[in-house]
XYZ file of C-alpha atoms in Angstrom:
389
model
C -4.213 -37.634 60.601
C -6.203 -35.815 57.909
C -6.498 -36.244 54.166
C -4.685 -33.753 51.889
C -5.887 -33.641 48.308
C -3.810 -31.958 45.629
C -5.268 -28.692 44.399
C -6.307 -28.719 40.752
C -6.405 -25.229 39.216
C -9.159 -25.047 36.647
C -7.725 -22.372 34.373
C -4.633 -22.486 32.193
C -4.300 -18.728 32.641
C -3.668 -18.916 36.376
C -0.468 -17.232 37.543
C 2.015 -19.604 39.174
C 1.091 -20.587 42.703
C 3.269 -22.121 45.360
C 2.374 -25.437 46.900
C 4.763 -27.636 48.810
C 4.679 -31.058 47.159
C 4.577 -34.085 49.450
C 8.271 -34.633 48.718
C 9.098 -30.988 49.482
C 7.490 -31.097 52.924
C 10.564 -32.795 54.361
C 12.634 -29.786 53.280
C 10.519 -27.231 55.126
C 11.985 -26.194 58.488
C 9.643 -27.107 61.324
C 10.818 -24.051 63.255
C 12.939 -21.004 62.557
C 14.043 -17.926 64.466
C 14.005 -14.614 62.597
C 16.931 -13.084 64.461
C 17.050 -10.316 67.053
C 16.797 -6.750 65.815
C 16.805 -3.152 66.982
C 13.543 -2.477 65.168
C 9.789 -2.594 65.516
C 8.127 -5.918 66.308
C 7.557 -8.505 63.594
C 4.550 -7.562 61.459
C 4.345 -10.371 58.933
C 6.138 -13.128 57.064
C 6.296 -14.505 53.526
C 7.653 -17.791 52.191
C 9.167 -18.521 48.780
C 8.479 -22.251 48.764
C 10.288 -23.016 45.523
C 13.266 -20.733 46.161
C 13.673 -21.812 49.773
C 13.493 -18.419 51.518
C 11.545 -16.918 54.403
C 11.048 -13.149 54.774
C 10.282 -11.266 57.981
C 8.913 -7.729 58.242
C 10.159 -6.049 61.419
C 8.329 -2.738 60.791
C 11.409 -0.808 59.622
C 13.617 -3.748 58.637
C 13.185 -6.681 56.259
C 15.158 -9.883 56.904
C 15.704 -12.712 54.400
C 16.627 -16.212 55.575
C 17.058 -19.465 53.707
C 15.420 -22.682 54.880
C 18.603 -23.723 56.698
C 18.300 -20.652 58.947
C 21.125 -18.672 57.319
C 20.625 -14.902 57.181
C 20.928 -13.962 53.496
C 20.248 -10.222 53.568
C 18.476 -7.296 55.199
C 16.762 -4.228 53.760
C 16.748 -1.072 55.913
C 16.447 2.699 55.753
C 12.795 3.799 55.955
C 10.768 5.343 58.777
C 7.321 4.192 57.692
C 5.480 1.100 58.893
C 6.145 -2.027 56.818
C 3.387 -4.479 57.669
C 2.237 -7.811 56.293
C 4.046 -9.468 53.363
C 3.330 -11.894 50.535
C 5.594 -13.392 47.880
C 4.319 -13.391 44.300
C 5.749 -16.366 42.374
C 4.475 -14.873 39.102
C 7.132 -12.124 39.163
C 9.490 -13.238 41.942
C 8.794 -10.112 43.999
C 7.774 -9.471 47.581
C 4.782 -7.225 48.278
C 4.175 -5.492 51.618
C 1.980 -2.768 53.086
C 3.809 0.484 53.872
C 2.265 3.413 55.762
C 3.105 7.081 56.286
C 0.030 8.230 58.186
C 1.245 11.768 58.833
C 1.524 12.279 55.076
C -1.725 10.405 54.318
C 0.455 8.205 52.132
C -0.226 4.485 51.843
C 1.821 2.252 49.585
C 2.462 -1.278 48.529
C 6.207 -1.845 48.697
C 7.322 -3.980 45.731
C 10.704 -5.558 46.424
C 12.736 -7.558 43.930
C 14.159 -9.865 46.580
C 16.381 -11.665 44.089
C 18.723 -8.719 44.624
C 18.562 -8.880 48.409
C 21.809 -10.778 48.906
C 23.698 -8.901 51.626
C 23.249 -7.303 55.016
C 22.267 -3.650 55.306
C 20.904 -2.831 51.838
C 19.553 0.743 51.962
C 16.063 1.007 50.489
C 16.652 4.520 49.121
C 19.876 3.502 47.388
C 18.770 0.393 45.558
C 16.643 -0.294 42.503
C 15.111 -3.380 44.113
C 12.796 -1.283 46.339
C 9.813 0.446 44.699
C 6.437 1.676 45.930
C 2.912 2.010 44.521
C 0.510 4.540 46.046
C -3.080 3.560 46.963
C -5.346 6.634 46.713
C -8.469 4.636 47.661
C -6.983 4.044 51.113
C -5.900 7.663 51.516
C -9.424 8.874 50.709
C -11.027 6.681 53.368
C -8.330 7.393 55.944
C -8.610 11.167 55.552
C -12.412 11.340 55.205
C -13.970 14.228 57.172
C -17.094 12.434 58.337
C -18.209 14.963 60.958
C -17.989 17.859 58.487
C -15.968 20.139 60.734
C -13.547 20.918 57.928
C -10.465 19.427 59.543
C -8.612 16.147 59.527
C -8.164 14.787 63.044
C -5.014 12.802 62.269
C -3.812 9.401 63.431
C -6.214 9.002 66.349
C -8.942 6.478 67.040
C -11.137 8.737 69.196
C -12.752 10.657 66.330
C -15.811 10.196 64.091
C -13.544 10.706 61.065
C -11.835 7.953 59.002
C -14.402 6.197 56.788
C -15.155 2.679 58.084
C -12.684 3.471 60.894
C -9.817 3.193 58.372
C -6.412 3.526 60.022
C -4.457 2.602 56.882
C -3.467 -0.849 55.608
C -1.866 -4.009 56.968
C -2.747 -7.453 55.589
C -1.727 -8.344 52.012
C -2.060 -11.582 50.032
C -2.352 -12.901 46.497
C -5.363 -14.998 45.614
C -8.278 -15.382 43.179
C -11.106 -12.952 42.611
C -13.661 -13.252 45.389
C -16.334 -15.774 44.452
C -14.017 -18.230 42.710
C -10.985 -20.393 43.365
C -9.596 -20.505 39.831
C -8.478 -17.834 37.378
C -6.121 -14.909 37.685
C -4.513 -14.051 41.019
C -4.955 -10.561 42.448
C -3.258 -8.653 45.236
C -5.707 -8.234 48.101
C -5.059 -5.449 50.608
C -6.804 -5.226 53.980
C -7.527 -2.024 55.858
C -6.282 -1.347 59.309
C -9.328 -0.397 61.416
C -9.145 1.742 64.546
C -10.275 -0.034 67.703
C -12.893 2.587 68.582
C -15.667 1.083 70.698
C -17.741 4.254 70.611
C -18.878 3.991 66.993
C -20.829 1.411 65.004
C -19.514 1.998 61.474
C -16.211 0.161 62.047
C -17.447 -3.414 62.447
C -16.414 -4.619 58.977
C -13.053 -5.645 57.627
C -12.399 -3.879 54.312
C -10.576 -5.670 51.480
C -9.389 -4.144 48.200
C -8.352 -6.250 45.196
C -5.816 -5.060 42.605
C -4.486 -6.416 39.330
C -0.725 -5.822 39.573
C 0.017 -6.795 35.952
C 0.483 -3.153 34.938
C 2.001 -1.839 38.150
C 5.351 -1.331 36.478
C 4.097 2.058 35.284
C 3.399 3.141 38.876
C 6.282 1.586 40.806
C 8.534 4.440 41.914
C 11.379 5.119 44.316
C 10.198 6.458 47.656
C 11.494 9.832 48.787
C 10.278 10.267 52.359
C 10.690 14.049 52.261
C 8.286 14.219 49.306
C 6.082 11.081 49.154
C 4.873 10.392 45.615
C 1.260 9.825 44.574
C 1.670 7.388 41.672
C -0.727 4.470 41.780
C -4.006 3.050 40.423
C -6.912 5.492 40.751
C -9.263 2.808 42.032
C -9.204 -0.788 43.144
C -10.588 -3.593 40.985
C -13.055 -4.314 43.764
C -13.882 -3.325 47.346
C -15.332 -5.882 49.748
C -16.550 -6.029 53.332
C -16.553 -8.801 55.955
C -18.561 -8.291 59.138
C -16.479 -9.585 62.053
C -17.025 -6.908 64.670
C -14.501 -4.179 65.355
C -10.873 -5.229 65.827
C -7.695 -3.469 66.911
C -6.150 -2.248 63.640
C -8.099 -4.510 61.321
C -6.621 -7.452 59.449
C -3.022 -7.649 60.585
C -2.210 -10.724 58.516
C -4.073 -11.831 55.420
C -3.370 -15.098 53.592
C -4.907 -17.273 50.901
C -4.517 -21.033 51.127
C -4.598 -22.824 47.779
C -5.288 -26.215 49.369
C -8.241 -25.257 51.555
C -9.282 -22.628 49.000
C -10.033 -19.984 51.575
C -8.829 -16.630 52.848
C -7.640 -16.332 56.456
C -7.818 -13.029 58.350
C -5.594 -12.740 61.440
C -6.425 -9.891 63.831
C -5.688 -8.376 67.195
C -8.862 -9.003 69.238
C -11.531 -6.342 69.395
C -12.991 -4.922 72.592
C -16.683 -4.515 71.885
C -18.543 -6.822 74.313
C -21.347 -7.416 71.800
C -18.995 -9.386 69.526
C -17.058 -12.635 70.137
C -13.717 -10.974 69.317
C -12.055 -14.006 67.744
C -8.400 -13.901 66.661
C -8.839 -15.539 63.246
C -11.588 -15.456 60.635
C -11.977 -17.104 57.232
C -13.806 -16.527 53.949
C -14.194 -19.395 51.490
C -12.879 -18.643 48.006
C -16.175 -19.469 46.313
C -18.181 -17.234 48.652
C -19.939 -14.889 46.227
C -19.864 -11.201 47.122
C -23.418 -9.877 47.521
C -24.481 -6.245 47.533
C -26.054 -5.789 50.947
C -26.397 -3.418 53.875
C -23.228 -2.551 55.782
C -24.921 -2.564 59.158
C -23.746 0.377 61.246
C -22.512 2.481 58.313
C -24.982 5.352 57.708
C -26.392 5.551 54.198
C -26.634 8.646 51.994
C -28.054 11.558 53.963
C -27.933 9.454 57.111
C -30.858 7.326 55.926
C -30.658 3.578 56.353
C -27.376 1.732 55.877
C -24.744 2.147 53.204
C -24.517 -0.785 50.820
C -21.376 -2.601 49.742
C -20.139 -5.924 48.402
C -20.440 -8.185 51.432
C -18.597 -11.487 51.946
C -19.871 -14.085 54.400
C -17.641 -15.880 56.878
C -16.748 -19.555 56.471
C -19.292 -21.795 58.170
C -17.013 -23.700 60.504
C -15.007 -22.937 63.607
C -16.470 -21.481 66.766
C -19.866 -19.780 66.497
C -21.117 -16.884 68.560
C -24.817 -17.560 69.232
C -25.715 -13.884 69.597
C -24.247 -12.615 66.324
C -23.727 -15.784 64.271
C -20.119 -14.706 63.687
C -17.663 -17.590 63.283
C -13.918 -17.797 63.799
C -11.112 -19.256 65.912
C -8.964 -18.241 68.861
C -5.735 -18.851 66.956
C -2.897 -16.326 67.149
C -2.272 -15.174 63.568
C -1.587 -11.465 63.992
C 2.189 -11.156 63.458
C 2.796 -13.681 60.701
C 0.836 -16.406 58.946
C 1.669 -18.101 55.653
C 0.135 -21.200 54.014
C 2.608 -23.368 52.104
C 0.271 -26.044 50.723
C -0.896 -29.504 51.802
C -2.780 -27.954 54.722
C 0.442 -26.623 56.256
C 0.990 -23.103 57.572
C 3.757 -21.117 59.190
C 2.724 -19.002 62.161
C 4.947 -16.422 63.787
C 5.116 -15.464 67.465
C 6.785 -12.200 68.470
C 9.103 -11.810 71.441
C 11.622 -9.404 72.933
C 11.299 -5.723 73.659
C 12.770 -2.409 72.659
C 16.017 -2.941 70.782
C 15.677 -6.743 70.842
C 12.727 -7.762 68.687
C 12.536 -11.353 67.524
C 10.179 -13.824 65.877
C 9.795 -17.595 66.059
C 8.127 -19.569 63.302
C 6.425 -22.928 63.695
C 5.188 -25.160 60.881
C 1.629 -26.199 61.728
C -1.083 -28.260 60.104
C -4.775 -27.587 59.789
C -6.982 -29.898 61.881
C -10.465 -28.465 61.379
C -10.976 -28.609 65.171
C -12.909 -25.470 66.268
C -10.990 -25.309 69.544
C -7.549 -26.025 68.097
C -7.551 -25.436 64.319
C -3.762 -25.754 63.941
C -1.212 -27.958 65.684
C 2.584 -28.134 65.236
C 3.727 -30.629 62.647
C 5.968 -33.313 64.099
C 9.180 -34.630 62.576
C 7.510 -38.023 62.131
C 4.574 -36.551 60.209
C 6.913 -34.912 57.706
C 8.226 -38.313 56.662
C 4.794 -39.805 55.995
C 2.912 -39.533 52.703
C 0.835 -36.332 52.680
C -2.819 -36.895 53.356
C -5.412 -34.185 53.174
C -6.889 -31.672 55.619
C -10.376 -32.349 56.890
C -12.663 -30.172 58.881
C -14.401 -28.138 56.185
């Protein structure tokens, strides 16, 4: 059993955050099934702790359940790729990554889930579904790095796509990098092609945005003519050297209790890296301008520089590279809920019958087994705080 200390936010200007109180832990379902759907596989989850809802992204379908397991509503009707999700308690809306690679169009879907109260809501016919375009992502995705004058498209086997950018996946709200207090920002993680033949794709790329003024960008999505309304640049762009992974950070989350970011990935295939499934960055880790090893600098001289974030100094450690992480599945749904507790999703089923199973787990700090399922007995005991950092 590990100690759980309440998180004290140091700024009065912090947007509301969601933490399950010790008393609320008993109300959290220990497990839940996200239904069976004729859709893509589950991509991510989000939890409204105070409202009592869990959201599942099934690529081209969004499902909303309450904590009792009742299906409350579904959102359907798009052909793009809806990825990871996060719920923003400051505005009561759900944010998710949405890709249209053929159109070089990358969006954050902003969904007012208070209006998602029935089955089969069509995204194009409701005011609750809006999108914000991310030109920074489109520029890196469509970059012509070999100078042949053409865009090679949605393929990994090309020298194009800056940093190996394949689009976006992981999304989460959290503080500015380098601190644990203050305003919360939307952080968006790049997808990264799993190309083992290049060396400039060994960093995860994270963009931070202030969504306070996104009302002026949020627009209906017309798939026949994708709009280009969004912030010209991100508030900040950051890099984490993990080694190349298959499609970058699939699930991104910020835990208010541990005060760290978790990056869930599909494992990479480069033998020179440990290819862990989960990485972490501590909130107070200061970004430092440094070399992005493997990314050619201006004119091909030296390495490009960027704002680099170091990995948390616990977990497993690869002696050859110094890279640290865990072999914890966190690629199709991960969501902290406070008190050192997390929901993790496992996908199942096949074509036409995609499903997801959630399990409430607690942080242990054990490098070999960082999370274990929470038992019914533990939920009834006074919360005590996570160790292992």
